[in-house]
Amino acid sequence: MDNTDPPSPTPDKSAPTMRSAPTIRDVARMAGVSIGTVSKALNAGGRLRQETRDNVVRVAREIGYRPNDLAQSLHRAKSRTIGIISNDSFGRFTFPIVEALEERLAEEGIAVFMCNATDDPARERQHLDQLLGKRVDGLVVTARRADKRVPVGPHAHGLPVIYVFSQADDPQSLSLLPDDEGGAVLAVEHLAAIGRKLVAHITGPEHFEAVRLRKAGYIAGLKAAGLSATDGFYLPGVWSEAWGREAIGRLFDGRKKTPDALFCGNDQIARGAADALRERGLSVPNDVAIVGFDNWEVMALAARPPLTSVDMNLRALGREAGERLLDMIGGKRVRGVWRRPCSLVVRQSTVAEA
Amino acid sequence: MDNTDPPSPTPDKSAPTMRSAPTIRDVARMAGVSIGTVSKALNAGGRLRQETRDNVVRVAREIGYRPNDLAQSLHRAKSRTIGIISNDSFGRFTFPIVEALEERLAEEGIAVFMCNATDDPARERQHLDQLLGKRVDGLVVTARRADKRVPVGPHAHGLPVIYVFSQADDPQSLSLLPDDEGGAVLAVEHLAAIGRKLVAHITGPEHFEAVRLRKAGYIAGLKAAGLSATDGFYLPGVWSEAWGREAIGRLFDGRKKTPDALFCGNDQIARGAADALRERGLSVPNDVAIVGFDNWEVMALAARPPLTSVDMNLRALGREAGERLLDMIGGKRVRGVWRRPCSLVVRQSTVAEA
DNA sequence: TTGAAAGCGCTAACAA
DNA sequence: TTGTTAGCGCTTTCAA
């Protein structure tokens, strides 16, 4: 210990909590070497006597030295940091994406700033500003809906930007989205494969792009299976269980031709439909098979029976976003709108238990 | 524009994307003043001729200058950055907390690093390490369950730490939790106030501290209302709708004394119970009133009828966590375990519509 | 094999 | 009123 006490009155040293984190200078002093040597020793580069290296490493560990990333970043002109801006409160859809993205980037030692802009352009600008100030290496924009949005502010100086579950009219950037249409095809194919002939589609509001795409997939799927769309079997509405129940009334009350299968725009609608069918004494899946969308487990598993559902593979989407962002940070140029496949999770609403 | 082209062969200047962000030096050069002057002009401090100031500000705006926070932080020894570590995938409970916290801190220009440790201590250590490297000014630890956990690694150098919806045996830190017991009392008081006499409690697994606390509140609430706990009316189980349905069987099948009210440990149980009662031909709330817990809207509103539920005010909890973290960063010392009040949201499962 | 020093972009104290 | 300069903690080149 260094005993050259200044003449100040009882300087309260050796306090349990140090004033600030130890620096490389502290390590150098304690190890009796120069700063440059410490740097070499800790970064495993350059040639150094093993003894010196070991000693430095030991001292560093002892005093709990941890390099200051801020200083490193300043030097490297890379912050090893990215920002995520969501115009939604990281909800049901956004979260798995963000989680997987964070996981992937953490593997590379890149940390993630989380910014919630709640659909407020002013807040978004402010967050963006802050992120630019922090010199993030990249930006991910995500949203509650996969619909088009205005590009995020003037992405200064060629900052890599990725839109996930979100898209922008920005030819410089990349949009990563689930293939809603393909997912719908999967659903209808499955229903056809289990022998259903009359498939109705109960879904959400048509001003959602996802609704329009899933409808297209529904139509395409029917055609591919040699089935045809039936008049009155396409019912857009809202995203709720109540609408699912109501739609069953519309499909079954005083109709001569009733469906033997439902493809629902989300799991809430599907659950409502399943409840309504049960309450009418119809069996799911025997009388009517149901496929939902989202594979939102809290809904799909709690429904009676548990729902077969289309999974958008949001975690995979998030992970890929991480991957592509790393590419872009590495200097690769990627852009365009990419749609990634959905998959189907089969449960008892289409296939009765053995 | 500066026209002193170097003799290098077509240096491709005026490219749409600049190599890197402009620095204070660039501003100084373009404005024809010194770096110090720019700093003064932009930081609104010191005395400067208005003309100079305006000119500098204009130039800065024109070239899109934005101070480098990394450099500022290095100088100030404050990163204006905090980290959040969650041992849960920012789920249903964590998210509103984190969202409100981020919102509060954004108001102070503090950015939030999001780290998901998924119950893996190794990942947690790694994230903590990374955050310490980034020199975060504070740390928030949150979780899927409010139960006790081991304190987060060696919080170096008196770093402020707050546990929200989570607690640790760490006398140095602060834990912020919902008052589960008080919430349960609110529920029972409400049921007593609408004239119910026999209140059953269907809840989750007893190894959750929340289950034990809510049970205590249930007992205390009954006593305060002059009611007494009935044998067999306390049913711990699991957190699912299926358990809620099953519990109704246990309470009503071949029992002489059946409850006229249910206090459920969460909204899923409550919803299951409501479904089971309806299917037995019992009316909610006329025959049996139901209060849930969590006020998870996606459940509480979709239930038939919509559920009266105890709200843990998680957003308020998150906001307060932000507030207290700011206090701690400002040097104030706060510690201990603080429980914050819940509130009751009344819907048709206890009070029939007018 | 090790040390010295420049510089990353910024602020603030001091000089002019 | 404005300019100069010493750091903040680190990496890296160059010199010893």
XYZ file of C-alpha atoms (C1' of nucleotides) in Angstrom:
740
model
C 0.000 0.000 0.000
C 1.079 3.472 -0.821
C 1.573 5.349 2.453
C 2.255 8.878 1.342
C -0.726 10.355 3.131
C -1.456 13.907 2.195
C -1.542 16.190 5.238
C -5.293 16.597 4.944
C -7.264 15.782 8.114
C -8.248 12.084 8.246
C -8.877 11.465 4.554
C -11.193 8.492 5.211
C -9.372 6.099 3.012
C -9.906 2.358 2.823
C -13.606 3.072 2.857
C -15.659 0.050 1.843
C -16.851 1.651 -1.365
C -14.188 3.109 -3.602
C -14.720 6.451 -5.208
C -14.527 5.223 -8.750
C -13.519 2.246 -10.817
C -9.810 1.466 -11.105
C -8.122 2.530 -14.287
C -5.378 1.055 -16.326
C -3.095 3.560 -14.640
C -3.902 2.035 -11.277
C -2.997 -1.390 -12.545
C 0.234 -0.091 -14.031
C 1.223 1.603 -10.789
C 0.451 -1.414 -8.635
C 2.156 -3.827 -10.977
C 5.154 -1.562 -11.336
C 5.015 -1.462 -15.112
C 4.009 1.027 -17.754
C 0.525 1.567 -19.091
C 1.482 0.202 -22.468
C 2.651 -3.014 -20.880
C -0.617 -3.446 -19.036
C -2.514 -2.947 -22.245
C -0.437 -5.549 -24.026
C -0.728 -7.994 -21.156
C -4.482 -7.730 -20.911
C -5.205 -7.731 -24.598
C -3.194 -10.867 -25.150
C -1.311 -9.161 -27.938
C 2.325 -8.259 -28.424
C 5.264 -10.152 -26.940
C 5.781 -9.914 -23.244
C 7.653 -11.966 -20.715
C 5.229 -14.527 -19.324
C 6.137 -13.463 -15.827
C 5.247 -9.845 -16.520
C 2.029 -10.796 -18.164
C 0.957 -13.047 -15.302
C 1.810 -10.420 -12.771
C -0.199 -7.748 -14.545
C -3.167 -10.047 -14.957
C -3.042 -10.956 -11.297
C -2.921 -7.345 -10.157
C -5.748 -6.420 -12.501
C -7.911 -9.155 -11.114
C -7.051 -8.269 -7.552
C -8.088 -4.675 -7.773
C -11.107 -5.562 -9.891
C -9.947 -3.718 -12.959
C -12.302 -3.673 -15.908
C -11.471 -1.647 -18.997
C -13.628 1.375 -19.579
C -15.646 0.681 -22.696
C -16.332 4.357 -23.104
C -12.666 5.064 -23.569
C -12.211 2.064 -25.816
C -15.131 3.123 -27.936
C -13.804 6.615 -28.248
C -10.585 5.248 -29.547
C -12.052 2.589 -31.809
C -14.841 4.767 -33.172
C -17.152 1.810 -32.540
C -19.353 1.756 -29.506
C -20.290 -1.908 -29.614
C -23.752 -0.727 -28.848
C -26.951 -0.621 -30.861
C -30.343 0.928 -30.306
C -33.810 -0.506 -30.640
C -36.684 1.835 -31.185
C -40.158 0.447 -30.884
C -43.234 2.415 -31.682
C -45.068 -0.111 -29.566
C -44.590 -0.902 -25.944
C -42.556 -3.991 -26.706
C -45.678 -6.043 -26.734
C -46.551 -9.546 -27.561
C -45.077 -9.459 -31.041
C -42.140 -7.211 -30.482
C -40.848 -8.886 -27.425
C -39.741 -12.254 -28.747
C -38.029 -10.440 -31.579
C -36.160 -8.094 -29.322
C -35.265 -10.845 -26.936
C -33.709 -13.021 -29.612
C -31.944 -10.050 -31.131
C -30.470 -9.056 -27.805
C -29.377 -12.622 -27.238
C -27.588 -12.788 -30.562
C -25.856 -9.453 -30.123
C -24.861 -10.214 -26.553
C -22.903 -13.128 -27.998
C -20.805 -10.568 -29.836
C -20.477 -8.339 -26.809
C -22.809 -5.764 -28.243
C -25.194 -4.116 -25.829
C -28.665 -2.931 -26.657
C -30.305 0.371 -25.836
C -34.022 0.042 -25.516
C -36.173 2.961 -26.563
C -39.914 3.025 -26.488
C -41.439 5.682 -28.647
C -45.101 4.744 -28.225
C -46.160 5.964 -31.646
C -45.154 9.500 -30.788
C -42.936 10.929 -33.556
C -41.518 13.565 -31.216
C -40.424 10.957 -28.715
C -39.010 8.916 -31.525
C -36.912 11.823 -32.762
C -35.705 12.447 -29.264
C -34.707 8.851 -28.764
C -33.005 8.762 -32.114
C -31.082 11.848 -31.192
C -29.963 10.318 -27.990
C -28.885 7.140 -29.733
C -26.910 9.070 -32.310
C -25.244 10.907 -29.467
C -24.293 7.586 -27.951
C -22.786 6.698 -31.330
C -24.648 3.433 -31.660
C -23.274 1.173 -34.345
C -26.715 0.327 -35.655
C -30.400 0.782 -35.257
C -33.335 -1.582 -35.177
C -36.851 -0.294 -35.618
C -39.739 -2.438 -34.630
C -43.456 -2.043 -34.167
C -46.733 -3.458 -33.073
C -47.875 -3.825 -36.636
C -45.898 -4.942 -39.592
C -47.375 -2.189 -41.750
C -45.365 0.436 -43.584
C -44.151 3.423 -41.631
C -42.184 6.543 -42.386
C -38.455 5.921 -42.334
C -36.780 6.752 -39.074
C -35.269 10.255 -39.022
C -32.232 11.301 -41.065
C -30.124 8.223 -40.386
C -26.962 10.148 -40.136
C -23.834 9.070 -41.895
C -24.880 5.726 -43.238
C -25.876 4.241 -39.930
C -27.112 0.681 -40.473
C -30.863 0.466 -39.982
C -33.053 -2.615 -39.892
C -36.817 -2.652 -39.677
C -38.181 -5.828 -38.127
C -41.870 -6.573 -38.049
C -42.064 -3.154 -39.574
C -41.181 -1.686 -42.926
C -40.287 1.669 -44.349
C -40.024 3.264 -47.763
C -36.342 3.534 -47.371
C -34.329 1.959 -50.166
C -31.208 2.115 -48.005
C -32.533 -0.126 -45.306
C -33.643 -3.670 -44.701
C -37.078 -4.858 -43.639
C -37.536 -8.275 -42.094
C -41.087 -9.585 -41.920
C -42.973 -12.815 -41.429
C -44.447 -14.329 -44.563
C -48.085 -13.870 -43.660
C -49.302 -15.143 -46.960
C -47.223 -18.295 -46.760
C -48.426 -18.856 -43.212
C -52.017 -18.728 -44.372
C -51.253 -21.211 -47.118
C -49.822 -23.581 -44.507
C -53.008 -23.327 -42.493
C -55.296 -24.034 -45.417
C -53.095 -26.837 -46.724
C -53.276 -28.492 -43.354
C -57.047 -28.226 -43.245
C -57.295 -29.663 -46.724
C -54.919 -32.462 -45.776
C -57.209 -33.554 -42.963
C -60.049 -33.714 -45.428
C -61.903 -30.470 -44.884
C -63.789 -29.056 -47.818
C -65.413 -25.846 -46.658
C -62.973 -23.486 -45.002
C -64.147 -20.141 -43.652
C -61.772 -17.309 -42.763
C -62.569 -15.123 -39.769
C -60.059 -12.352 -39.383
C -59.191 -8.824 -38.264
C -59.613 -5.368 -39.794
C -58.691 -5.057 -43.445
C -56.615 -1.971 -42.902
C -53.947 -4.286 -41.512
C -51.626 -5.406 -44.226
C -51.382 -8.745 -42.440
C -55.109 -9.261 -42.900
C -54.863 -8.675 -46.613
C -51.846 -10.942 -46.989
C -53.386 -13.731 -44.977
C -56.527 -13.489 -47.020
C -54.457 -13.806 -50.185
C -52.806 -16.888 -48.713
C -56.192 -18.299 -47.784
C -57.431 -17.902 -51.354
C -54.213 -19.269 -52.834
C -54.231 -22.190 -50.402
C -57.776 -23.121 -51.311
C -57.000 -23.036 -54.974
C -53.864 -25.111 -54.553
C -55.908 -27.716 -52.691
C -58.521 -27.789 -55.398
C -61.098 -26.124 -53.159
C -62.888 -22.940 -53.879
C -63.729 -19.925 -51.783
C -67.357 -19.898 -50.670
C -69.448 -16.764 -50.675
C -69.870 -15.324 -47.213
C -67.056 -17.415 -45.786
C -64.621 -14.529 -45.538
C -65.366 -12.428 -42.461
C -63.096 -9.506 -41.615
C -63.793 -7.887 -38.257
C -61.701 -7.122 -35.195
C -59.009 -8.986 -33.308
C -61.105 -10.171 -30.375
C -62.594 -13.286 -28.870
C -65.963 -11.592 -28.931
C -65.715 -11.199 -32.687
C -64.769 -14.840 -32.996
C -67.936 -15.784 -31.132
C -70.075 -13.413 -33.133
C -68.694 -14.676 -36.410
C -69.790 -18.198 -35.531
C -73.327 -16.892 -35.319
C -73.008 -15.385 -38.764
C -71.629 -18.585 -40.220
C -74.055 -21.019 -38.627
C -77.343 -19.227 -37.951
C -79.897 -20.230 -40.570
C -77.282 -21.118 -43.155
C -77.716 -24.126 -45.333
C -74.026 -24.397 -46.123
C -71.815 -24.307 -43.041
C -68.039 -24.683 -42.890
C -66.245 -27.757 -41.606
C -63.117 -25.751 -40.942
C -62.077 -22.285 -39.820
C -58.897 -20.428 -40.478
C -58.778 -17.553 -38.012
C -56.705 -14.405 -38.333
C -55.404 -14.719 -34.788
C -55.636 -16.957 -31.764
C -58.070 -14.759 -29.919
C -60.595 -14.989 -32.702
C -59.953 -18.715 -32.886
C -60.513 -19.143 -29.195
C -63.758 -17.207 -29.301
C -64.896 -19.329 -32.212
C -64.015 -22.540 -30.387
C -66.018 -21.420 -27.343
C -69.030 -20.507 -29.450
C -68.957 -23.792 -31.317
C -68.774 -25.784 -28.100
C -71.678 -23.830 -26.711
C -73.720 -24.743 -29.784
C -72.953 -28.386 -29.235
C -70.578 -28.649 -32.152
C -67.373 -30.569 -31.676
C -63.950 -29.146 -32.414
C -62.295 -30.691 -34.342
C -64.828 -33.364 -35.330
C -67.497 -31.066 -36.699
C -65.328 -28.038 -37.301
C -61.540 -27.866 -37.315
C -59.866 -24.595 -36.333
C -56.499 -23.082 -37.135
C -55.449 -19.890 -35.413
C -52.609 -17.485 -36.118
C -49.748 -16.193 -33.911
C -49.343 -19.304 -31.801
C -49.671 -17.115 -28.762
C -49.311 -19.837 -26.194
C -51.282 -18.173 -23.468
C -54.272 -18.239 -25.795
C -53.589 -21.291 -27.906
C -52.975 -23.584 -24.961
C -55.777 -22.265 -22.784
C -58.381 -22.670 -25.506
C -60.626 -25.711 -25.403
C -59.383 -27.626 -27.258
C -55.844 -26.244 -27.571
C -55.397 -24.515 -30.887
C -53.480 -25.501 -33.952
C -51.864 -22.234 -34.953
C -49.513 -20.564 -37.381
C -46.295 -19.477 -35.712
C -44.510 -16.472 -37.180
C -41.192 -17.608 -35.728
C -40.575 -14.220 -34.260
C -37.533 -15.322 -32.314
C -35.937 -16.548 -35.504
C -36.827 -13.242 -37.101
C -35.148 -11.378 -34.247
C -32.087 -13.516 -34.400
C -31.779 -13.002 -38.112
C -32.172 -9.286 -37.625
C -29.207 -9.465 -35.280
C -27.232 -11.405 -37.813
C -27.956 -8.991 -40.635
C -27.240 -6.002 -38.439
C -23.853 -7.506 -37.674
C -23.318 -7.891 -41.399
C -24.195 -4.282 -42.000
C -21.967 -3.109 -39.180
C -19.238 -5.198 -40.750
C -19.685 -3.166 -43.913
C -21.877 -5.488 -45.934
C -24.682 -3.811 -47.800
C -28.060 -5.477 -47.421
C -31.399 -3.959 -48.204
C -34.878 -4.714 -49.393
C -37.916 -6.384 -47.911
C -37.383 -9.934 -46.778
C -40.207 -12.227 -45.719
C -39.413 -15.218 -43.557
C -41.445 -18.435 -43.421
C -44.024 -19.207 -40.781
C -44.616 -22.685 -39.452
C -47.617 -24.599 -38.277
C -48.026 -25.961 -34.766
C -50.615 -28.713 -34.736
C -52.794 -29.211 -31.678
C -56.174 -30.704 -30.893
C -58.307 -28.109 -32.623
C -57.543 -29.832 -35.904
C -56.373 -33.288 -34.904
C -58.198 -35.083 -32.081
C -55.979 -36.683 -29.472
C -55.083 -40.314 -30.016
C -16.842 25.075 -49.072
C -13.220 24.414 -48.529
C -11.627 23.951 -51.964
C -8.098 22.933 -51.116
C -8.296 19.592 -52.800
C -5.423 17.332 -52.018
C -3.657 16.119 -55.154
C -4.910 12.589 -54.579
C -6.749 11.061 -57.550
C -10.493 11.831 -57.358
C -10.991 11.549 -53.642
C -14.708 10.866 -53.980
C -15.772 13.633 -51.676
C -19.266 14.973 -51.290
C -20.404 11.357 -51.218
C -23.932 11.010 -49.882
C -22.820 9.142 -46.776
C -20.002 10.695 -44.801
C -17.344 8.499 -43.333
C -18.050 9.384 -39.748
C -19.919 11.866 -37.617
C -18.650 15.438 -37.543
C -16.680 16.441 -34.487
C -16.428 19.638 -32.567
C -13.216 20.250 -34.471
C -15.116 20.240 -37.731
C -17.539 22.785 -36.394
C -14.694 24.964 -35.170
C -12.934 24.830 -38.507
C -16.040 25.606 -40.518
C -17.125 28.402 -38.217
C -13.628 29.842 -38.125
C -13.385 29.796 -34.339
C -11.615 27.751 -31.722
C -12.845 24.518 -30.197
C -13.334 26.186 -26.831
C -15.584 28.755 -28.407
C -17.716 26.110 -30.018
C -18.060 24.324 -26.731
C -19.141 27.500 -24.989
C -21.560 28.397 -27.745
C -23.256 25.028 -27.767
C -23.367 24.526 -24.047
C -25.027 27.870 -23.491
C -22.426 28.701 -20.880
C -19.771 31.386 -20.662
C -20.018 34.817 -22.224
C -19.788 35.035 -25.956
C -20.751 37.594 -28.542
C -24.272 36.771 -29.709
C -23.094 36.881 -33.290
C -20.380 34.306 -32.675
C -22.757 32.084 -30.801
C -25.380 32.229 -33.528
C -22.845 31.524 -36.185
C -21.474 28.502 -34.383
C -24.923 27.146 -33.721
C -25.847 27.583 -37.346
C -22.760 25.818 -38.614
C -23.255 23.012 -36.133
C -26.789 22.481 -37.303
C -25.798 22.657 -40.943
C -23.227 19.945 -40.782
C -25.387 17.877 -38.467
C -23.053 18.044 -35.517
C -24.060 16.136 -32.430
C -21.729 15.916 -29.457
C -20.225 12.516 -28.856
C -21.693 11.257 -25.603
C -18.891 8.776 -25.264
C -16.375 11.560 -25.036
C -18.573 13.577 -22.726
C -19.077 10.613 -20.473
C -15.403 9.931 -20.339
C -14.813 13.436 -19.200
C -17.692 13.648 -16.753
C -17.226 10.175 -15.318
C -20.970 9.707 -15.712
C -22.329 7.759 -18.619
C -25.960 8.845 -18.328
C -26.772 5.247 -18.934
C -28.207 2.521 -16.739
C -28.679 -1.197 -17.158
C -31.663 -3.416 -16.579
C -31.120 -7.063 -15.956
C -34.110 -9.318 -16.019
C -33.978 -12.962 -15.102
C -37.183 -13.276 -17.027
C -37.804 -12.600 -20.651
C -39.350 -9.219 -19.878
C -42.688 -10.839 -19.623
C -46.099 -9.779 -18.643
C -45.074 -8.447 -15.244
C -41.690 -7.100 -16.047
C -42.635 -5.214 -19.099
C -44.874 -2.480 -17.748
C -42.271 -1.874 -15.077
C -39.435 -1.553 -17.521
C -41.461 0.567 -19.856
C -42.370 3.109 -17.204
C -38.842 3.131 -15.892
C -37.412 3.777 -19.312
C -39.931 6.530 -19.842
C -38.961 8.264 -16.616
C -35.253 8.009 -17.262
C -35.587 9.144 -20.861
C -36.992 12.356 -19.444
C -33.611 12.900 -17.811
C -31.712 11.936 -20.911
C -30.627 8.642 -19.428
C -30.573 5.679 -21.756
C -31.303 2.116 -20.773
C -29.381 -1.018 -21.607
C -31.589 -4.024 -21.703
C -30.155 -7.350 -20.628
C -32.025 -10.576 -20.495
C -30.418 -13.195 -18.324
C -33.127 -15.855 -18.533
C -32.448 -17.301 -15.091
C -28.963 -18.283 -16.130
C -26.439 -17.052 -13.541
C -23.583 -17.267 -16.021
C -25.383 -15.050 -18.505
C -26.246 -12.709 -15.699
C -22.603 -12.367 -14.676
C -21.641 -11.793 -18.255
C -24.230 -9.079 -18.711
C -23.257 -7.468 -15.454
C -19.668 -7.459 -16.575
C -20.584 -5.813 -19.803
C -22.638 -3.184 -18.024
C -19.840 -2.411 -15.631
C -17.551 -2.039 -18.613
C -19.997 0.450 -20.079
C -19.784 2.313 -16.780
C -23.512 2.413 -16.218
C -24.585 4.851 -13.538
C -27.018 2.389 -12.009
C -28.544 -1.005 -12.204
C -32.088 -2.311 -12.053
C -32.777 -5.951 -11.453
C -36.150 -7.357 -12.200
C -37.752 -10.763 -12.466
C -40.689 -12.875 -13.347
C -41.384 -13.563 -9.708
C -41.156 -11.194 -6.820
C -39.437 -13.818 -4.689
C -36.059 -13.399 -3.046
C -32.993 -13.955 -5.150
C -29.263 -13.860 -4.617
C -27.876 -10.354 -4.854
C -26.491 -9.441 -8.220
C -22.715 -9.960 -8.488
C -20.160 -7.827 -6.672
C -21.723 -4.463 -7.368
C -18.476 -2.743 -7.860
C -17.688 0.545 -6.232
C -21.026 1.414 -4.698
C -22.986 1.226 -7.923
C -26.642 2.025 -7.192
C -28.787 -1.095 -7.466
C -32.549 -1.388 -7.328
C -34.531 -4.596 -7.327
C -38.033 -4.180 -8.698
C -40.570 -6.967 -8.541
C -37.661 -8.843 -7.129
C -35.765 -8.746 -3.868
C -32.341 -9.653 -2.610
C -30.652 -10.122 0.749
C -28.547 -7.116 0.137
C -28.701 -4.491 2.847
C -27.091 -1.966 0.510
C -29.853 -2.037 -2.026
C -33.488 -1.193 -2.456
C -36.330 -3.561 -3.284
C -39.582 -2.241 -4.694
C -42.533 -4.613 -4.613
C -46.298 -4.581 -4.891
C -48.179 -4.984 -1.643
C -49.703 -8.368 -2.361
C -51.224 -8.663 1.063
C -52.874 -5.266 0.839
C -54.160 -6.123 -2.613
C -55.826 -9.230 -1.264
C -57.409 -7.213 1.520
C -58.850 -4.837 -1.087
C -60.382 -7.764 -2.934
C -62.009 -9.272 0.141
C -63.199 -5.906 1.416
C -64.891 -5.313 -1.898
C -66.608 -8.698 -1.805
C -67.769 -8.054 1.746
C -68.992 -4.611 0.751
C -71.269 -6.098 -1.896
C -72.736 -8.374 0.718
C -70.922 -11.646 0.162
C -70.507 -13.893 3.161
C -68.656 -16.979 1.985
C -65.477 -16.162 0.120
C -63.296 -18.910 -1.258
C -59.704 -18.369 -2.362
C -58.404 -20.279 -5.383
C -54.765 -19.561 -5.990
C -51.369 -20.657 -7.268
C -48.534 -22.744 -5.834
C -47.588 -22.019 -2.239
C -43.909 -21.827 -3.017
C -44.604 -18.394 -4.474
C -44.220 -15.739 -1.851
C -47.062 -13.873 -3.541
C -49.388 -16.795 -2.862
C -48.552 -16.761 0.821
C -48.915 -13.004 1.086
C -52.225 -12.939 -0.751
C -53.503 -15.711 1.470
C -52.530 -13.664 4.511
C -54.416 -10.710 3.059
C -57.412 -12.920 2.368
C -57.506 -14.068 5.990
C -56.948 -10.574 7.309
C -59.595 -9.147 5.002
C -62.160 -11.681 6.125
C -61.467 -10.951 9.741
C -61.661 -7.213 9.211
C -65.049 -7.680 7.541
C -66.314 -9.789 10.394
C -66.328 -12.938 8.246
C -64.462 -16.075 8.922
C -62.436 -18.412 6.815
C -64.322 -21.559 5.898
C -62.705 -24.966 5.924
C -61.890 -26.181 2.461
C -62.326 -22.748 0.937
C -58.612 -22.149 0.474
C -57.371 -23.975 -2.614
C -53.763 -23.556 -3.687
C -52.916 -25.079 -7.051
C -51.367 -23.788 -10.224
C -51.681 -20.560 -12.208
C -53.925 -21.860 -14.977
C -57.451 -21.591 -16.288
C -57.706 -25.359 -16.115
C -57.034 -25.215 -12.397
C -59.659 -22.519 -12.012
C -62.199 -24.801 -13.664
C -61.146 -27.796 -11.634
C -61.347 -25.866 -8.399
C -64.969 -25.026 -9.097
C -65.670 -28.730 -9.166
C -64.034 -29.126 -5.788
C -65.985 -26.254 -4.306
C -69.391 -27.118 -5.696
C -69.587 -30.871 -6.249
C -71.609 -32.440 -3.466
C -70.884 -29.686 -0.996
C -73.565 -28.403 1.306
C -71.847 -25.107 1.891
C -70.820 -23.368 -1.301
C -69.210 -19.955 -1.664
C -71.013 -16.874 -2.936
C -67.721 -15.240 -3.852
C -64.288 -16.172 -5.131
C -61.025 -14.385 -4.701
C -58.638 -15.826 -7.264
C -54.851 -15.651 -7.159
C -54.664 -14.500 -10.742
C -56.868 -13.639 -13.683
C -56.335 -16.912 -15.471
C -57.672 -18.883 -12.537
C -60.524 -16.404 -12.276
C -61.389 -16.794 -15.911
C -61.364 -20.558 -15.682
C -63.614 -20.350 -12.653
C -66.015 -18.008 -14.424
C -66.249 -20.380 -17.381
C -66.884 -23.377 -15.142
C -69.575 -21.561 -13.188
C -71.359 -20.484 -16.333
C -71.253 -24.013 -17.632
C -72.907 -25.203 -14.433
C -75.656 -22.686 -14.918
C -74.525 -20.429 -12.109
C -74.544 -16.704 -12.681
C -71.533 -14.476 -12.209
C -71.897 -12.187 -10.310
C -75.420 -12.962 -9.106
C -74.734 -16.386 -7.672
C -71.012 -16.078 -7.291
C -68.926 -12.914 -7.482
C -65.329 -13.192 -8.656
C -62.256 -11.059 -8.093
C -59.065 -11.843 -9.971
C -55.527 -10.626 -9.500
C -53.066 -8.907 -11.905
C -55.638 -7.026 -13.929
C -54.106 -8.537 -17.014
C -56.393 -6.931 -19.518
C -56.134 -9.545 -22.175
C -57.599 -12.003 -19.691
C -59.723 -9.777 -17.513
C -61.555 -8.173 -20.426
C -61.980 -11.325 -22.481
C -63.510 -13.250 -19.600
C -67.267 -13.601 -19.478
C -68.172 -11.503 -17.655
C -65.154 -9.172 -17.570
C -63.268 -9.586 -14.341
C -62.966 -7.327 -11.379
C -59.276 -7.582 -10.570
C -56.506 -6.349 -8.320
C -54.031 -4.200 -10.189
C -50.451 -4.166 -8.932
C -49.819 -0.781 -10.532
C -46.673 -2.034 -12.145
C -46.175 1.083 -14.214
C -46.212 3.192 -11.078
C -43.748 0.768 -9.553
C -41.454 1.152 -12.541
C -41.700 4.892 -12.493
C -40.889 5.019 -8.831
C -37.939 2.734 -9.403
C -36.688 5.288 -11.916
C -37.199 8.069 -9.438
C -35.343 6.283 -6.669
C -32.544 5.293 -9.006
C -32.129 8.941 -9.911
C -31.974 9.725 -6.201
C -29.304 7.118 -5.668
C -27.309 8.333 -8.658
C -27.616 11.801 -7.180
C -25.934 10.491 -4.055
C -28.927 9.863 -1.847
C -28.839 6.655 0.113
C -32.016 4.609 -0.008
C -32.379 0.974 0.917
C -34.736 -1.573 2.332
C -37.822 -3.353 1.081
C -40.664 -1.107 0.022
C -44.119 -2.389 -0.796
C -46.398 -0.231 -2.887
C -50.204 -0.326 -2.811
C -52.347 -2.219 -5.278
C -55.701 -0.984 -6.450
C -58.948 -2.614 -7.400
C -60.522 -2.380 -10.832
C -64.199 -3.180 -10.636
C -65.914 -4.906 -13.557
C -68.971 -7.063 -14.098
C -67.740 -10.166 -12.344
C -68.657 -8.525 -9.047
C -71.060 -5.776 -10.006
C -73.689 -6.497 -12.649
C -74.069 -3.854 -15.343
C -76.666 -1.184 -14.756
C 10.816 -6.841 -23.712
C 9.253 -2.554 -22.026
C 8.357 2.573 -21.865
C 6.838 7.002 -23.732
C 3.656 9.566 -26.072
C 0.102 10.807 -29.492
C -4.573 10.961 -30.115
C -9.871 9.459 -29.938
C -13.826 14.011 -28.921
C -14.969 16.560 -25.407
C -14.994 20.040 -21.196
C -13.143 23.412 -18.263
C -9.575 26.027 -16.303
C -6.583 29.379 -17.546
C -4.254 32.723 -20.806
C -4.394 36.151 -23.977
C -14.582 37.841 -25.843
C -11.865 34.162 -27.594
C -7.945 30.747 -27.808
C -4.971 27.244 -25.703
C -4.354 23.281 -23.286
C -4.588 19.572 -19.890
C -6.789 15.851 -19.030
C -10.868 11.754 -19.059
C -9.009 6.027 -19.974
C -7.630 3.622 -23.491
C -4.856 1.674 -27.784
C -1.075 1.783 -30.677
C 3.042 3.305 -32.836
C 7.576 4.250 -32.172
C 11.689 4.559 -29.415
C 14.674 2.721 -25.977
